[in-house]
PDB file of C-alpha atoms and ligand atoms in Angstrom:
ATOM      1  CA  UNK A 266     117.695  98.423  94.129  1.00  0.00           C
ATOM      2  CA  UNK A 267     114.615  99.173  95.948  1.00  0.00           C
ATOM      3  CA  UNK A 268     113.231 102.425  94.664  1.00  0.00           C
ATOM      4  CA  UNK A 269     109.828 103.497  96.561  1.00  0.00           C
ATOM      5  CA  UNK A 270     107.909 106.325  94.429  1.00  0.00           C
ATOM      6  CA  UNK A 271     106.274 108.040  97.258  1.00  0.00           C
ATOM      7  CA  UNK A 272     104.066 111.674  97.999  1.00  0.00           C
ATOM      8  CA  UNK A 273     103.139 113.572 100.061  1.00  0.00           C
ATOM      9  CA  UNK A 274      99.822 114.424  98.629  1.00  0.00           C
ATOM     10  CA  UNK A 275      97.867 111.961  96.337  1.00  0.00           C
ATOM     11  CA  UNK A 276      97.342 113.230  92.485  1.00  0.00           C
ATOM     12  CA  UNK A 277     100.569 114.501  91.642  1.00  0.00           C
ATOM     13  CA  UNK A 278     101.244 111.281  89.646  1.00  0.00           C
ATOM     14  CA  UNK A 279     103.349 108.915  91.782  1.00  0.00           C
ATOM     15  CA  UNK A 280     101.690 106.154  89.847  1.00  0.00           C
ATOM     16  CA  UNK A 281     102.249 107.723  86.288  1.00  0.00           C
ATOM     17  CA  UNK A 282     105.644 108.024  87.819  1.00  0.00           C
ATOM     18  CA  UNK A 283     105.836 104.005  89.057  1.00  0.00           C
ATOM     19  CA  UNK A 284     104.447 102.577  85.991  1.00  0.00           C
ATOM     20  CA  UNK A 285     106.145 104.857  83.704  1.00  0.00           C
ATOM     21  CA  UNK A 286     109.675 104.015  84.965  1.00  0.00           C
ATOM     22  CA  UNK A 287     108.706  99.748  85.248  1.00  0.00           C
ATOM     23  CA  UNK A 288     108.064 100.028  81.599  1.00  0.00           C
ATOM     24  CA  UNK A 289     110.903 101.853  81.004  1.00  0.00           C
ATOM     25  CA  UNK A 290     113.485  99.833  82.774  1.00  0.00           C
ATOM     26  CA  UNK A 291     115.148  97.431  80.119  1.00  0.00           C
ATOM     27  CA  UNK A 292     115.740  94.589  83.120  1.00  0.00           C
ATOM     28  CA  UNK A 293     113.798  92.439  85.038  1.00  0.00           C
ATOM     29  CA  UNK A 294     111.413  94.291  87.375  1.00  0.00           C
ATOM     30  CA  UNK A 295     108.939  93.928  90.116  1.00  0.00           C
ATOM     31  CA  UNK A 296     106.769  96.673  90.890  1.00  0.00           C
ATOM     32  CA  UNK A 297     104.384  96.098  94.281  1.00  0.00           C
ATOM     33  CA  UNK A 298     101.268  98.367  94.272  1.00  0.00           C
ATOM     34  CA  UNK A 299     101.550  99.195  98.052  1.00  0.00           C
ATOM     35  CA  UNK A 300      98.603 101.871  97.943  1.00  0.00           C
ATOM     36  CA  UNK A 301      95.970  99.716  98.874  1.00  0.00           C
ATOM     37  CA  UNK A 302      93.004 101.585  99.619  1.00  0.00           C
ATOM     38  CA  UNK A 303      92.847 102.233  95.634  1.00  0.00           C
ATOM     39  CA  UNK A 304      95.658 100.147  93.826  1.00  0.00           C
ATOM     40  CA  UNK A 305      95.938 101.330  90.311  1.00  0.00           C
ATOM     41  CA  UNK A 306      98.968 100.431  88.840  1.00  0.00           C
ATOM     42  CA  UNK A 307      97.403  97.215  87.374  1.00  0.00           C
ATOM     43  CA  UNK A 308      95.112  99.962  84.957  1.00  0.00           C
ATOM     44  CA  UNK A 309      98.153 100.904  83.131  1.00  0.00           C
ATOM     45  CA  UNK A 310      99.659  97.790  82.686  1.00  0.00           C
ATOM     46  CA  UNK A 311      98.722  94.574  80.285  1.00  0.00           C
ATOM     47  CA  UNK A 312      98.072  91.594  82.945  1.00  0.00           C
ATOM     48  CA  UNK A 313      98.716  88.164  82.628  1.00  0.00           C
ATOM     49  CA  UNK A 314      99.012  85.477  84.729  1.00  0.00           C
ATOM     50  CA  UNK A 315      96.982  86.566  86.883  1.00  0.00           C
ATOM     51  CA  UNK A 316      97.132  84.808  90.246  1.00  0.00           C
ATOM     52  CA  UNK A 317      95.119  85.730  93.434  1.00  0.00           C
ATOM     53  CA  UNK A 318      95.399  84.599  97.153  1.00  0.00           C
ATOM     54  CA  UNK A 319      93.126  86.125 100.487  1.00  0.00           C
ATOM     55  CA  UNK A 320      95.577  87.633 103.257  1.00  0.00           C
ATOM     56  CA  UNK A 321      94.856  87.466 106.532  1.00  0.00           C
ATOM     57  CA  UNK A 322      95.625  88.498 109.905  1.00  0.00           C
ATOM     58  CA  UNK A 323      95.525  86.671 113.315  1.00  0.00           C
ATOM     59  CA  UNK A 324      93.734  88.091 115.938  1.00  0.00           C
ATOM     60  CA  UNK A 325      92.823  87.257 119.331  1.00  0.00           C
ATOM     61  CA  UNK A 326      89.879  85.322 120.368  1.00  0.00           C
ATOM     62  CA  UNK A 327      88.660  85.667 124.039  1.00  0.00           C
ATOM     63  CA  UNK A 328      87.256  82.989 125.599  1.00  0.00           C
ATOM     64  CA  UNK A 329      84.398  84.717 128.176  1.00  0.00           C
ATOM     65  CA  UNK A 330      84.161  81.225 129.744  1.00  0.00           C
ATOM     66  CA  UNK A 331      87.708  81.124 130.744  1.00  0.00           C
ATOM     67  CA  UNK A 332      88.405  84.989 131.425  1.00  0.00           C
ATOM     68  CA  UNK A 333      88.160  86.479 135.274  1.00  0.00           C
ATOM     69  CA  UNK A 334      88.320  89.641 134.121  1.00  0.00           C
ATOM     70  CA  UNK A 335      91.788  90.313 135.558  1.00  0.00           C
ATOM     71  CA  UNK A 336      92.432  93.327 132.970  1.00  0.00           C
ATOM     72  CA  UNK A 337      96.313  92.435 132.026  1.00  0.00           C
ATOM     73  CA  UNK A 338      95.341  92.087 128.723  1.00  0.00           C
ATOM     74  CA  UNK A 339      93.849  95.618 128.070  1.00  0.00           C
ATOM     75  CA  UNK A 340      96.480  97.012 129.896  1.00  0.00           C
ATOM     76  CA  UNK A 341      99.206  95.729 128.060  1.00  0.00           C
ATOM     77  CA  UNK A 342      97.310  96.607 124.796  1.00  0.00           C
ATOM     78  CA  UNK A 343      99.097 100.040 123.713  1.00  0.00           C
ATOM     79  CA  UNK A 344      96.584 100.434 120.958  1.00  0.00           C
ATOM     80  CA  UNK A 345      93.503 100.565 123.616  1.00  0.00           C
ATOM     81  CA  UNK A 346      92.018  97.296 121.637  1.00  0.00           C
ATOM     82  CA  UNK A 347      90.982  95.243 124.294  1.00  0.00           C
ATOM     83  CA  UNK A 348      87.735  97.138 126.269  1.00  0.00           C
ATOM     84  CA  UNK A 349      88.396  95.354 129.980  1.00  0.00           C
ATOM     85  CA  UNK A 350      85.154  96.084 133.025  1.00  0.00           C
ATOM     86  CA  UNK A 351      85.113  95.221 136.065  1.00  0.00           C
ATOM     87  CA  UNK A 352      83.160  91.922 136.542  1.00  0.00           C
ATOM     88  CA  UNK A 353      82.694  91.214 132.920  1.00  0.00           C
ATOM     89  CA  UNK A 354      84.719  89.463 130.279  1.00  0.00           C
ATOM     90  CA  UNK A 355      87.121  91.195 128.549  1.00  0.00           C
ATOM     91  CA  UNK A 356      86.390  92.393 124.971  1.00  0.00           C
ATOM     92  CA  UNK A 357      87.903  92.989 121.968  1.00  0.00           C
ATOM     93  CA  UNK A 358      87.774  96.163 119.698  1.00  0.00           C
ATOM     94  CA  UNK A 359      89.007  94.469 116.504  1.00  0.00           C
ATOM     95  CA  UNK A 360      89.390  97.384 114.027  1.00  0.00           C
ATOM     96  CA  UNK A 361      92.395  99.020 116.789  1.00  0.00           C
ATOM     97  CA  UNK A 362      93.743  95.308 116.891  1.00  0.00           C
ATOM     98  CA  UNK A 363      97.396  95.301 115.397  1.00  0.00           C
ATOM     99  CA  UNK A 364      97.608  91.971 115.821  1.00  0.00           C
ATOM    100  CA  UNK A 365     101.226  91.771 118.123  1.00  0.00           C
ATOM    101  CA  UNK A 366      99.459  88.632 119.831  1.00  0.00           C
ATOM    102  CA  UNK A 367     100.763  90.622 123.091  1.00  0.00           C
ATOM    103  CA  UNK A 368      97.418  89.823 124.781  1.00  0.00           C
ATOM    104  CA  UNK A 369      97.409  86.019 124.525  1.00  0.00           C
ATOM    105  CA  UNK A 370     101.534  85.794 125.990  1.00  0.00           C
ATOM    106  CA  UNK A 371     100.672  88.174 129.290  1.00  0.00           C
ATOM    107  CA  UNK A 372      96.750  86.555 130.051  1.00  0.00           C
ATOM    108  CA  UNK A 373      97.239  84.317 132.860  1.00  0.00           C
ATOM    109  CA  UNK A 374      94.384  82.492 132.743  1.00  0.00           C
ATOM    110  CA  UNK A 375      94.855  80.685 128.867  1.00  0.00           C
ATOM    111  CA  UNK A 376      91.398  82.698 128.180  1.00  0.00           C
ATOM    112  CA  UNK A 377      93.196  83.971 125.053  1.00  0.00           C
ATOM    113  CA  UNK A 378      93.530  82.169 121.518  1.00  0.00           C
ATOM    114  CA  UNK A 379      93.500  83.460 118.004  1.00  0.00           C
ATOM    115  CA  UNK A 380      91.319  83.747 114.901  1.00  0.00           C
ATOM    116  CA  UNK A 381      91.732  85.513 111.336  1.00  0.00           C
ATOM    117  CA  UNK A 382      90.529  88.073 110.116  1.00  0.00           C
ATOM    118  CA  UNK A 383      90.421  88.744 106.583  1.00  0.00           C
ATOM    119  CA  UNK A 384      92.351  91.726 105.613  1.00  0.00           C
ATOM    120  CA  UNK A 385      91.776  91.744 101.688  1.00  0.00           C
ATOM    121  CA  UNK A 386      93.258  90.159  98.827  1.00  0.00           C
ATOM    122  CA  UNK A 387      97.265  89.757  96.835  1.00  0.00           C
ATOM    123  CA  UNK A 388      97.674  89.464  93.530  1.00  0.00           C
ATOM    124  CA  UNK A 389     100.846  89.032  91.496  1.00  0.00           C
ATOM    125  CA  UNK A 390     100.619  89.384  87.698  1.00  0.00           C
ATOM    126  CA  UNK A 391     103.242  89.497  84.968  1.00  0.00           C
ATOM    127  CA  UNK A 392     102.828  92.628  82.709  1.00  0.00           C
ATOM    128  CA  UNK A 393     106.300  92.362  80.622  1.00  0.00           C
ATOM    129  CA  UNK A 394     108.561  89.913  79.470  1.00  0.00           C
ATOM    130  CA  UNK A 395     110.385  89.576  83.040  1.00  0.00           C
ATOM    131  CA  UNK A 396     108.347  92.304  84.248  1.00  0.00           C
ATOM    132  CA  UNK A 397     106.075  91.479  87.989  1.00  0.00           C
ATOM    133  CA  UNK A 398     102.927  93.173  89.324  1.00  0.00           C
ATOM    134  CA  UNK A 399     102.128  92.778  93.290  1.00  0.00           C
ATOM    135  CA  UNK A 400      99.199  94.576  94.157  1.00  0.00           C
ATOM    136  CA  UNK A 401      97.392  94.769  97.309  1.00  0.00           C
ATOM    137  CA  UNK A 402      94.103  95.672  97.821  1.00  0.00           C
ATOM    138  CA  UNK A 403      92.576  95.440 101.244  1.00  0.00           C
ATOM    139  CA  UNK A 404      89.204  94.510 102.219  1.00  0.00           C
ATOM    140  CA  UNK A 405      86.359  97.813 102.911  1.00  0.00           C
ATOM    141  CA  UNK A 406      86.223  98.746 105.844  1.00  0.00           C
ATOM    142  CA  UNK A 407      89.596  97.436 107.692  1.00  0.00           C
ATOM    143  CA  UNK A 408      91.460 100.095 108.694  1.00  0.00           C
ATOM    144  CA  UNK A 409      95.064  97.947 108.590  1.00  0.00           C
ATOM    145  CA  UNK A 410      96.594  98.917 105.337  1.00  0.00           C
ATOM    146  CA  UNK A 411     100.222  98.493 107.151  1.00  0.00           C
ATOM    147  CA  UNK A 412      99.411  94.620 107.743  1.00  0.00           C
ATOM    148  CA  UNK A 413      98.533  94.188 104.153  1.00  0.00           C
ATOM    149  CA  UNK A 414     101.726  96.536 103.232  1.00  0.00           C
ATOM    150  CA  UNK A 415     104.080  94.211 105.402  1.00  0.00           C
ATOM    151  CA  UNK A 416     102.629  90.941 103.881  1.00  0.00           C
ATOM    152  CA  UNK A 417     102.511  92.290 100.192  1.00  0.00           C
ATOM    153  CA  UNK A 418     106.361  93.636 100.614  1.00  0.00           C
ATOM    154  CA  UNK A 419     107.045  90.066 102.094  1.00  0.00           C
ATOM    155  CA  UNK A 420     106.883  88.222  98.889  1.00  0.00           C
ATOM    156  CA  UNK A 421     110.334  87.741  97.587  1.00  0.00           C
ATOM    157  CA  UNK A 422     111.805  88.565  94.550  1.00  0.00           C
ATOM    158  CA  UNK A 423     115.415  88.363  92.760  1.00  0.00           C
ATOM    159  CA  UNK A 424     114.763  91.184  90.253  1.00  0.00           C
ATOM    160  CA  UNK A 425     117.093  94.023  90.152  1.00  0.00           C
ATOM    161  CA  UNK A 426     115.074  96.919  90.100  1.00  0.00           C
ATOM    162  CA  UNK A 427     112.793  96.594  92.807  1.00  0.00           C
ATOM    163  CA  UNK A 428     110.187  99.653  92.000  1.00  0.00           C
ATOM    164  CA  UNK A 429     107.174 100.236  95.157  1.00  0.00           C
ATOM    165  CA  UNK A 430     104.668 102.179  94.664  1.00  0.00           C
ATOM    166  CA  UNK A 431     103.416 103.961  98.184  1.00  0.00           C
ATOM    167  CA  UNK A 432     100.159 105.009  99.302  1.00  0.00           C
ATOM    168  CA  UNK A 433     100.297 109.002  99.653  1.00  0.00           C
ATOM    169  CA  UNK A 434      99.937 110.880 102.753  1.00  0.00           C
ATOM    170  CA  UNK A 435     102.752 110.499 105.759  1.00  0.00           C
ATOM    171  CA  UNK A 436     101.137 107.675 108.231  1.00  0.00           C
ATOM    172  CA  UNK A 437     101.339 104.264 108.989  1.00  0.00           C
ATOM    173  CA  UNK A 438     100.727 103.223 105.592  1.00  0.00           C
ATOM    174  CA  UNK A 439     103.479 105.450 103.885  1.00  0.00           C
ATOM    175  CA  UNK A 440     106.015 104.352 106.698  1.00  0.00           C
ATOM    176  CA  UNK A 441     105.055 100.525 105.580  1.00  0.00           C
ATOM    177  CA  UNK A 442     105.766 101.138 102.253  1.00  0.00           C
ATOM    178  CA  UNK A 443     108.883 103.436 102.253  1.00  0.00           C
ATOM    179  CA  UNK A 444     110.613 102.199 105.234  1.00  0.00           C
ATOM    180  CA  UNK A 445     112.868  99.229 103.678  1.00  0.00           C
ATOM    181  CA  UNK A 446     113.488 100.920 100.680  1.00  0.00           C
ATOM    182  CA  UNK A 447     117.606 102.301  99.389  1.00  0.00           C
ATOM    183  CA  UNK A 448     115.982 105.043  97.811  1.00  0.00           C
ATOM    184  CA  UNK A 449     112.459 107.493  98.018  1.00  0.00           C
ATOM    185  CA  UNK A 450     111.309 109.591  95.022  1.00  0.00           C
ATOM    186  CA  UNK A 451     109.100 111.907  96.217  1.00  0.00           C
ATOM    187  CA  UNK A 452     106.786 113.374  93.675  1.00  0.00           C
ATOM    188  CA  UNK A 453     105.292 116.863  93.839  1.00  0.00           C
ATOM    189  CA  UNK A 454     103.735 119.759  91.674  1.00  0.00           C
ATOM    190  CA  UNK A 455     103.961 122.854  92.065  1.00  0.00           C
ATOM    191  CA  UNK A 456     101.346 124.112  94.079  1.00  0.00           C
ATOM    192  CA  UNK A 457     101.289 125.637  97.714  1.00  0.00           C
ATOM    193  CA  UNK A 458      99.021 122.217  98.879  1.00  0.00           C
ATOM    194  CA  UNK A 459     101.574 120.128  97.610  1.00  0.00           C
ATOM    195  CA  UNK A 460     104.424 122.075  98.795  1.00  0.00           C
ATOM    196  CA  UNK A 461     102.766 121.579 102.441  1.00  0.00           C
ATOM    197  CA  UNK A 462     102.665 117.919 101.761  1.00  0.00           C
ATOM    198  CA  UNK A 463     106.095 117.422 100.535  1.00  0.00           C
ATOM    199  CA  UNK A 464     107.217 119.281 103.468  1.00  0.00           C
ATOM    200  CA  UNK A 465     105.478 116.507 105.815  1.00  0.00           C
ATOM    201  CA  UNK A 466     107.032 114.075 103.944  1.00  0.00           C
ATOM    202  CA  UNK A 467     110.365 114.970 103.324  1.00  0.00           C
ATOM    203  CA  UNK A 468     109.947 115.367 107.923  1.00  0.00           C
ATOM    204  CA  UNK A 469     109.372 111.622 108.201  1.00  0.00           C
ATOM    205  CA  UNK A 470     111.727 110.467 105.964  1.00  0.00           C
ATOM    206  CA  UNK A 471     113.891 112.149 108.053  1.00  0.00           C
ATOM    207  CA  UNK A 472     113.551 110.287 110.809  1.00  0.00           C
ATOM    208  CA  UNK A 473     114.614 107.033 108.855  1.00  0.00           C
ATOM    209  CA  UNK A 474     117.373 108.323 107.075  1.00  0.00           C
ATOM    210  CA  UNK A 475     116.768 106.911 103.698  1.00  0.00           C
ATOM    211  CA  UNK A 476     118.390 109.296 100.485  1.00  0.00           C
ATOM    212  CA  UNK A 477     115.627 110.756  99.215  1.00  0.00           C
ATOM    213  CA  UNK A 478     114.958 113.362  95.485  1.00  0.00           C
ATOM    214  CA  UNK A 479     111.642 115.074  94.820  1.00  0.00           C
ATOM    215  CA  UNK A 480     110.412 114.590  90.844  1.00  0.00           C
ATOM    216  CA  UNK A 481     108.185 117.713  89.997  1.00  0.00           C
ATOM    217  CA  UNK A 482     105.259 117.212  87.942  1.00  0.00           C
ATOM    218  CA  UNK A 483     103.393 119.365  85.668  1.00  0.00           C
ATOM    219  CA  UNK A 484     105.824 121.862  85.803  1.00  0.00           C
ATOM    220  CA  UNK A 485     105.224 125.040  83.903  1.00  0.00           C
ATOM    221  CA  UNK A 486     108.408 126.713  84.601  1.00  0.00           C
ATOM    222  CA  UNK A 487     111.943 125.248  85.733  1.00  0.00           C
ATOM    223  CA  UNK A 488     111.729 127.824  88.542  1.00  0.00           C
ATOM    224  CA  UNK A 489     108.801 127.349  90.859  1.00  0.00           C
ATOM    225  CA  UNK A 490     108.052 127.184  94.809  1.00  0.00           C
ATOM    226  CA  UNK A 491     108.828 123.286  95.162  1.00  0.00           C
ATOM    227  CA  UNK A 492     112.094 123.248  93.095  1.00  0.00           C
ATOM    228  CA  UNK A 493     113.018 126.824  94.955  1.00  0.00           C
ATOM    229  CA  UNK A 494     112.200 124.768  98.350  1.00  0.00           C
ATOM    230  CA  UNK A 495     114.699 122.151  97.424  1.00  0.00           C
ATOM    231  CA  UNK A 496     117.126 123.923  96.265  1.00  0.00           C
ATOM    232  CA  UNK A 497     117.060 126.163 100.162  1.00  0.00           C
ATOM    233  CA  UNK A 498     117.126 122.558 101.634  1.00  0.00           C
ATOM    234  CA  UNK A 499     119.484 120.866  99.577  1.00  0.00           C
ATOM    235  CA  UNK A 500     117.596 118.258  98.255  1.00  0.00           C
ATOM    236  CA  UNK A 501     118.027 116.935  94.856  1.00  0.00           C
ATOM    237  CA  UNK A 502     115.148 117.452  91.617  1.00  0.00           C
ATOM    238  CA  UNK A 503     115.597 114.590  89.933  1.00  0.00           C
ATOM    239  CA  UNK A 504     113.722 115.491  87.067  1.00  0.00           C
ATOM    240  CA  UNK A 505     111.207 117.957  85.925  1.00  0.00           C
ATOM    241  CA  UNK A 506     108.231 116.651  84.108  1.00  0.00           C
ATOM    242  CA  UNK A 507     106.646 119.364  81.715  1.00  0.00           C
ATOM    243  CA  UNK A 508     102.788 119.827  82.440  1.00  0.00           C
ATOM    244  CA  UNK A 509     101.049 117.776  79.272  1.00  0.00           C
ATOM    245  CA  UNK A 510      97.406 118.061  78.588  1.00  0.00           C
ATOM    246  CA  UNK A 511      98.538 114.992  75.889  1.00  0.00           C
ATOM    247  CA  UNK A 512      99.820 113.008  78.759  1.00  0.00           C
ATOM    248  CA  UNK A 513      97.285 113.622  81.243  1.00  0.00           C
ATOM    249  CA  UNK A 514      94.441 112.639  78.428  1.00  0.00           C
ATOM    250  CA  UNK A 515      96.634 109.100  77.634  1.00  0.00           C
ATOM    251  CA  UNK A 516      96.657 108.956  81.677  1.00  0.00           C
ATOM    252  CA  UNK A 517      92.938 109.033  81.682  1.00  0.00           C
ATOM    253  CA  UNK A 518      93.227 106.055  79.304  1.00  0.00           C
ATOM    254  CA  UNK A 519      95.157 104.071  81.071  1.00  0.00           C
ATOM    255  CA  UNK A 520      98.154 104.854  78.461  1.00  0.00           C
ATOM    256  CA  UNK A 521     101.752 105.260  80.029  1.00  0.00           C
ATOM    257  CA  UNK A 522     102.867 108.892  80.417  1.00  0.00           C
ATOM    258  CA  UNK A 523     106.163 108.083  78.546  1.00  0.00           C
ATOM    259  CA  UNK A 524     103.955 108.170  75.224  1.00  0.00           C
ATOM    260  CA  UNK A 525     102.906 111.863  75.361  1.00  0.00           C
ATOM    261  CA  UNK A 526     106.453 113.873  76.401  1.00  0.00           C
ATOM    262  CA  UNK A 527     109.389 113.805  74.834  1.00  0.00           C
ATOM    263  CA  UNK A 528     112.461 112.415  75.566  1.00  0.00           C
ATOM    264  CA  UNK A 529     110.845 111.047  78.793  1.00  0.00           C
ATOM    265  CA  UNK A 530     112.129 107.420  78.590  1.00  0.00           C
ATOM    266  CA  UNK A 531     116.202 108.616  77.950  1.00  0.00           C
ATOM    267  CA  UNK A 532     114.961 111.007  81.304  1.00  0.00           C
ATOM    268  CA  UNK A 533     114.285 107.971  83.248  1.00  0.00           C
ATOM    269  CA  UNK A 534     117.239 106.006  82.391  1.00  0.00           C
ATOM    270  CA  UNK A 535     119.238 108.407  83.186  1.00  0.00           C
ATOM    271  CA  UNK A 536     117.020 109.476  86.957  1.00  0.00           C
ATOM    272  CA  UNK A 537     117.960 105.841  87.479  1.00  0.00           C
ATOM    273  CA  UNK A 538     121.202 105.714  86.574  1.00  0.00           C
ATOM    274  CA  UNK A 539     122.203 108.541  89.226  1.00  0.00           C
ATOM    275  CA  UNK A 540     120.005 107.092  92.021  1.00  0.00           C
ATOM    276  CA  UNK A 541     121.820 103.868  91.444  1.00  0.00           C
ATOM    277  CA  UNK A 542     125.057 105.802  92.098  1.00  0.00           C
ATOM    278  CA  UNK A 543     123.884 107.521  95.008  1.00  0.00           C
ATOM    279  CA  UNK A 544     122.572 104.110  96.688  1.00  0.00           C
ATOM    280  CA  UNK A 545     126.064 102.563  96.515  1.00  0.00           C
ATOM    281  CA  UNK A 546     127.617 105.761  97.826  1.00  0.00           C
ATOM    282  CA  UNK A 547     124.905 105.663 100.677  1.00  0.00           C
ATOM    283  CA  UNK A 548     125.660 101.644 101.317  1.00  0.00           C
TER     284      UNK A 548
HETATM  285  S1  SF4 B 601      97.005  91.422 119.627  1.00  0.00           S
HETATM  286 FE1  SF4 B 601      98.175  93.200 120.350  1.00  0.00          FE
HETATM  287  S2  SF4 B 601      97.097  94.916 119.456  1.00  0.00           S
HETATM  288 FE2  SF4 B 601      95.694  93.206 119.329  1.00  0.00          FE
HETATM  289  S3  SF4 B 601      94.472  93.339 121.170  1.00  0.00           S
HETATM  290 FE3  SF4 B 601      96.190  91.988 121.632  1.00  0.00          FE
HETATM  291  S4  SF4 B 601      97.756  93.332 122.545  1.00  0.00           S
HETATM  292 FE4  SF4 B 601      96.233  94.642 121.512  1.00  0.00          FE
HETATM  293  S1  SF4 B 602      94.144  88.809 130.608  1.00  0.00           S
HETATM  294 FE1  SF4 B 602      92.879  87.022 130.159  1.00  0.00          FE
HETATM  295  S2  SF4 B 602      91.736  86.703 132.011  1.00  0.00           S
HETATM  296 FE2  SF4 B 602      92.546  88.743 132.171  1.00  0.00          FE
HETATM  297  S3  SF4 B 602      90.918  90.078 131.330  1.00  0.00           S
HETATM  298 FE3  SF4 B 602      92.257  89.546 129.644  1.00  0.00          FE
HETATM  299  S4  SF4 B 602      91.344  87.726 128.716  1.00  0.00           S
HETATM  300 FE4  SF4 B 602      90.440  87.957 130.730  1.00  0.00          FE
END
């Protein structure tokens, strides 16, 4: 099962969430830390094993030597990466480069190669007794969290519950992260902002058709504007999490929510249990 714990808006505790239901899970796990502008999961969670590789990405190289200046490459660029002037060599504009190597097939003249570029850095942990961490975390100041996304979601793995945690917004990132999963948690809170953000979310999912339950956090009441939203548009609430001031101070110590509510643990295994039924009806 691939289970991506995604938001709309960042804070309502889609990590808590993500590392609170791989330490719950009494199987073999593999959680990948897709949110890598500011991977966190690794915080919560007692490393070991720690290995580390660099990812890269290939990118063209122009040769200015062998380039007339023809201007097929920058046309065919959709991403406007490749600045082409009359009477001058082509150039590129690396941070719009998504690296389709596009340019090099259509240039006619060979003036095209590639280089890398360094896009930031994988790292794959164990935190459990058949328990995985992937985290990405991409280099300052490149813009191509999707690249890094694709490459971390790339590395294999035979566990059953495979748990992702997404970067929040609704871009190119969270489409990365969310789009090969059987099953999106969306987590919310009740609040007007992150009712607006849900909304957005719960829009693109949509459009790739994967089942999809919102988990409310720091709920004060079972009855509020996000669970009232879902309820108009038939979407399921898989589970309420009462608003903590115990859990949010273990939070801030890098201590799993699970230790400061109640009952949250049997909660889980049960959210599981009936997202597990609803991917095989789905399939
Ligand atoms: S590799 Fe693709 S995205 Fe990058 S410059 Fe070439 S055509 Fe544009
Ligand atoms: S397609 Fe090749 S020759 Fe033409 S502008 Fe681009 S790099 Fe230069």
């Amino acid at each position: 099962m691939k289970i991506c714990i995604a938001s709309g808006k960042g804070g309502t505790g889609k990590t808590a969430l993500a590392v609170a239901l791989a330490k719950t899970l009494e199987a073999p796990v593999a959680l990948y830390d897709c949110d890598v502008e500011a991977p966190d999961c690794h915080l919560f969670l007692n490393e070991s094993a720690v290995e580390k590789h660099q990812a890269v990405q290939k990118i063209p190289l122009i040769n200015a030597d062998k380039c007339t200046a023809c201007g097929a490459c920058a046309e065919f660029c959709q991403f406007n990466a490749i600045l082409a002037l009359a009477n001058t060599p082509a150039q590129l504009i690396p941070e719009l480069c998504h690296a389709c190597g596009g340019c090099r097939l259509v240039c006619p003249s060979g003036a095209i190669t590639e280089t890398t570029r360094e896009l930031g850095e994988i790292r794959k942990s164990d935190f459990e007794k058949d328990k995985k961490l992937y985290t990405g975390t991409l280099k300052t100041g490149n813009p191509m969290a999707p690249a890094l996304i694709n490459q971390l979601l790339a590395i294999p793995s035979n566990a059953p519950y495979i748990l992702i945690d997404a970067p929040p917004g609704t871009s190119c990132p969270f489409m990365a992260a969310t789009r090969y999963a059987d099953y999106i948690i969306l987590v919310s809170e009740p609040t007007p902002f992150a009712l607006n953000d849900l909304r957005m979310a719960l829009e693109t999912i949509n459009l790739i058709g994967i089942p999809t339950g919102v988990v409310i956090n720091k709920s004060m009441h079972s009855q509020n504007l996000i669970s009232d939203y879902c309820q108009n548009h038939n979407i399921p609430v898989l589970l309420q999490i009462p608003y903590s001031q115990r859990a949010a101070e273990l939070n801030s110590q890098g201590i799993s929510i699970t230790h400061g509510i109640d009952d949250l643990e049997r909660q889980l295994r049960i959210m599981i249990a009936d997202i597990s039924l609803t991917i095989r009806s789905h399939h």
